[in-house]
Short mmCIF file of C-alpha atoms in Angstrom, two decimals:
data_model
loop_
_atom_site.label_atom_id
_atom_site.label_comp_id
_atom_site.label_asym_id
_atom_site.label_seq_id
_atom_site.Cartn_x
_atom_site.Cartn_y
_atom_site.Cartn_z
CA MET A 231 -26.74 -6.95 -17.81
CA SER A 232 -23.13 -7.75 -18.51
CA LYS A 233 -21.75 -11.08 -17.50
CA ILE A 234 -19.01 -13.61 -18.23
CA ASP A 235 -20.29 -16.44 -20.42
CA THR A 236 -18.29 -19.45 -19.17
CA THR A 237 -19.35 -21.56 -22.19
CA ARG A 238 -17.03 -19.44 -24.36
CA PRO A 239 -13.27 -19.70 -24.35
CA PHE A 240 -11.00 -17.19 -22.71
CA LEU A 241 -8.58 -15.67 -25.25
CA PRO A 242 -5.54 -14.01 -23.62
CA VAL A 243 -4.47 -10.81 -25.20
CA ARG A 244 -0.83 -9.39 -25.32
CA ILE A 245 -0.69 -6.10 -23.36
CA ALA A 246 2.09 -3.58 -23.22
CA VAL A 247 2.26 -1.23 -20.20
CA MET A 248 3.73 2.23 -20.31
CA THR A 249 4.23 4.26 -17.18
CA VAL A 250 4.54 8.02 -18.07
CA SER A 251 6.62 9.73 -15.36
CA ASP A 252 9.68 11.88 -14.95
CA SER A 253 10.47 10.43 -11.53
CA ARG A 254 9.44 6.79 -11.29
CA THR A 255 11.62 3.72 -11.64
CA LEU A 256 10.52 0.09 -12.07
CA GLU A 257 11.15 -0.25 -8.23
CA THR A 258 8.93 2.71 -7.42
CA ASP A 259 6.36 2.33 -10.08
CA THR A 260 3.48 1.14 -7.89
CA SER A 261 0.75 2.00 -10.44
CA GLY A 262 2.52 0.20 -13.29
CA GLN A 263 3.07 -2.85 -11.01
CA ALA A 264 -0.63 -2.79 -9.93
CA LEU A 265 -1.55 -2.91 -13.59
CA VAL A 266 0.96 -5.69 -14.44
CA SER A 267 -0.31 -7.77 -11.52
CA ARG A 268 -3.90 -7.44 -12.69
CA ILE A 269 -3.11 -8.24 -16.28
CA GLU A 270 -1.29 -11.43 -15.30
CA ALA A 271 -3.95 -12.43 -12.72
CA ALA A 272 -6.55 -12.13 -15.44
CA GLY A 273 -4.69 -14.55 -17.65
CA HIS A 274 -3.32 -12.14 -20.16
CA VAL A 275 0.22 -11.85 -21.46
CA LEU A 276 2.48 -8.96 -20.49
CA ALA A 277 4.00 -8.16 -23.91
CA ASP A 278 6.28 -5.38 -22.71
CA ARG A 279 6.68 -2.80 -19.93
CA THR A 280 8.54 0.52 -19.91
CA ILE A 281 8.70 3.84 -18.22
CA VAL A 282 8.83 6.92 -20.48
CA ARG A 283 9.33 10.54 -19.50
CA ASP A 284 6.51 13.14 -19.79
CA ASP A 285 7.59 13.99 -23.32
CA VAL A 286 5.13 13.88 -26.32
CA GLN A 287 7.91 12.71 -28.74
CA GLN A 288 9.15 9.89 -26.48
CA ILE A 289 5.57 8.74 -25.64
CA THR A 290 4.55 8.86 -29.32
CA GLU A 291 7.67 6.96 -30.40
CA GLN A 292 6.99 4.14 -27.83
CA LEU A 293 3.32 4.02 -28.85
CA ARG A 294 4.26 3.66 -32.55
CA ASN A 295 6.76 0.91 -31.78
CA TRP A 296 4.04 -1.08 -30.00
CA ILE A 297 1.31 -0.22 -32.56
CA ASN A 298 3.53 -1.60 -35.31
CA ASP A 299 4.52 -4.68 -33.27
CA PRO A 300 2.24 -7.68 -34.21
CA LEU A 301 2.98 -9.18 -30.80
CA VAL A 302 1.14 -6.33 -29.03
CA ASP A 303 -2.59 -6.31 -29.11
CA VAL A 304 -3.24 -3.63 -26.38
CA VAL A 305 -1.29 -0.75 -24.91
CA ILE A 306 -2.21 0.60 -21.50
CA THR A 307 -0.51 3.77 -20.25
CA ASN A 308 -0.64 5.19 -16.78
CA GLY A 309 0.25 8.77 -15.95
CA GLY A 310 0.36 12.16 -17.77
CA THR A 311 -3.44 12.50 -18.16
CA GLY A 312 -3.84 15.55 -15.94
CA VAL A 313 -3.97 19.20 -16.89
CA THR A 314 -0.60 20.40 -15.85
CA GLY A 315 2.18 21.47 -18.30
CA ARG A 316 3.94 18.15 -18.07
CA ASP A 317 0.77 16.07 -18.61
CA VAL A 318 1.06 15.18 -22.26
CA THR A 319 -0.16 11.63 -22.73
CA PRO A 320 -3.39 12.65 -24.46
CA GLU A 321 -1.48 14.79 -26.84
CA ALA A 322 0.78 11.86 -27.74
CA PHE A 323 -2.31 9.71 -28.19
CA GLU A 324 -3.74 12.25 -30.64
CA ASP A 325 -0.59 11.90 -32.77
CA VAL A 326 -1.21 8.11 -33.31
CA LEU A 327 -4.94 7.34 -32.91
CA GLU A 328 -6.99 6.51 -35.90
CA LYS A 329 -10.28 6.17 -34.03
CA ARG A 330 -11.16 7.39 -30.52
CA ILE A 331 -13.27 5.30 -28.13
CA GLU A 332 -15.11 8.22 -26.57
CA GLY A 333 -17.01 6.14 -24.05
CA PHE A 334 -13.91 4.94 -22.25
CA GLY A 335 -12.99 8.32 -20.83
CA GLU A 336 -16.59 9.09 -20.15
CA LEU A 337 -17.15 5.79 -18.33
CA PHE A 338 -13.87 6.13 -16.38
CA ARG A 339 -14.81 9.52 -15.08
CA MET A 340 -18.30 8.45 -14.18
CA LEU A 341 -17.00 5.53 -12.18
CA SER A 342 -14.26 7.66 -10.65
CA TYR A 343 -16.78 10.35 -9.65
CA ARG A 344 -18.42 7.86 -7.38
CA LYS A 345 -15.04 7.52 -5.46
CA ILE A 346 -13.40 10.92 -5.69
CA GLY A 347 -16.25 13.28 -6.55
CA THR A 348 -15.60 16.24 -8.78
CA SER A 349 -11.88 15.70 -8.61
CA THR A 350 -12.34 13.32 -11.53
CA ILE A 351 -12.84 16.21 -13.89
CA GLN A 352 -8.98 16.64 -13.80
CA SER A 353 -8.50 13.35 -15.62
CA ARG A 354 -8.19 13.26 -19.37
CA ALA A 355 -8.34 9.46 -19.55
CA LEU A 356 -8.97 8.29 -23.10
CA ALA A 357 -8.81 5.38 -25.49
CA GLY A 358 -8.75 4.57 -29.13
CA VAL A 359 -7.44 2.34 -31.89
CA ALA A 360 -4.40 2.58 -34.10
CA ASN A 361 -3.22 0.00 -36.64
CA GLY A 362 -5.37 -2.63 -35.14
CA THR A 363 -4.03 -2.00 -31.54
CA TYR A 364 -6.18 -0.80 -28.65
CA LEU A 365 -4.70 2.07 -26.75
CA PHE A 366 -5.91 3.11 -23.21
CA ALA A 367 -4.59 6.06 -21.21
CA LEU A 368 -5.20 5.93 -17.50
CA PRO A 369 -4.17 8.43 -14.80
CA GLY A 370 -1.01 7.67 -12.87
CA SER A 371 -2.41 7.11 -9.40
CA THR A 372 -2.56 3.49 -8.20
CA GLY A 373 -6.28 4.00 -7.34
CA ALA A 374 -7.08 5.25 -10.85
CA VAL A 375 -5.18 2.31 -12.37
CA LYS A 376 -7.12 -0.11 -10.25
CA ASP A 377 -10.39 1.53 -11.06
CA GLY A 378 -9.69 1.57 -14.85
CA TRP A 379 -8.78 -2.13 -14.82
CA ASP A 380 -11.14 -3.50 -12.22
CA ASP A 381 -14.22 -1.59 -13.36
CA ILE A 382 -13.72 -1.51 -17.18
CA LEU A 383 -10.79 -3.16 -18.77
CA VAL A 384 -10.95 -6.60 -17.03
CA PHE A 385 -14.40 -7.04 -18.66
CA GLN A 386 -13.81 -5.41 -22.08
CA LEU A 387 -10.60 -7.43 -22.50
CA ASP A 388 -12.27 -10.72 -21.60
CA SER A 389 -13.44 -12.64 -24.73
CA ARG A 390 -16.20 -14.19 -22.63
CA HIS A 391 -17.82 -10.94 -21.54
CA ARG A 392 -21.37 -10.36 -22.81
CA PRO A 393 -23.13 -8.80 -24.46
CA CYS A 394 -19.95 -7.64 -26.21
CA ASN A 395 -16.23 -6.99 -25.64
CA PHE A 396 -13.21 -5.44 -27.39
CA VAL A 397 -11.48 -8.83 -27.89
CA GLU A 398 -14.14 -10.16 -30.28
CA LEU A 399 -13.69 -7.01 -32.44
CA MET A 400 -9.91 -7.51 -32.76
CA PRO A 401 -9.95 -9.40 -36.05
CA ARG A 402 -11.85 -6.54 -37.70
CA LEU A 403 -9.89 -3.59 -36.40
CA ARG A 404 -7.75 -3.32 -39.45
CA GLU A 405 -10.49 -3.75 -42.09
CA HIS A 406 -10.04 -0.18 -43.41
CA LEU A 407 -6.34 -0.86 -44.00
CA SER A 408 -6.85 -3.84 -46.28
CA GLU A 409 -6.34 -3.55 -49.99
CA GLY A 410 -9.33 -3.77 -52.35
CA ASP A 411 -11.82 -2.30 -49.99
CA HIS A 412 -15.36 -2.87 -51.28
CA HIS A 413 -17.74 -0.01 -51.14
CA GLY A 414 -21.53 -0.75 -51.44
#
């Protein structure tokens, strides 16, 4: 069973938050604010926060900026994961991801199913890694953001979580990018 090992140190990570929306502002972005509040309450650092329109090029550009910023360890987006024409966050992720974390979307939908039933099938929540940075795409509803953080990310982004967590893998995420790769 998973648990927090209090004998290990907590290592805060630097998290950037992107809300994908054509209509929200910082004042009306309840989902983004719920995420920011949870990030800070957990002891992590808010590295940056922005709102980007539902546009693949704008989302991709912001993702690349953060992926290339050594002061950002994790990017969490909210919004744009549905199936309508303006929902393009997964397409933007596909433009930048090096590796997908398939289990994230699967686990999110399983947990969400318990709360909203088959409606969870409309979510294309996903995650992956690019240039040593974790990327997580959550739906835009405040409930979905809370579920994604409270039920998955708060644990996987805690260095004390056992049996394993994403933080302990961070030093090794860029191994394939190093010069002089050794092949056995």
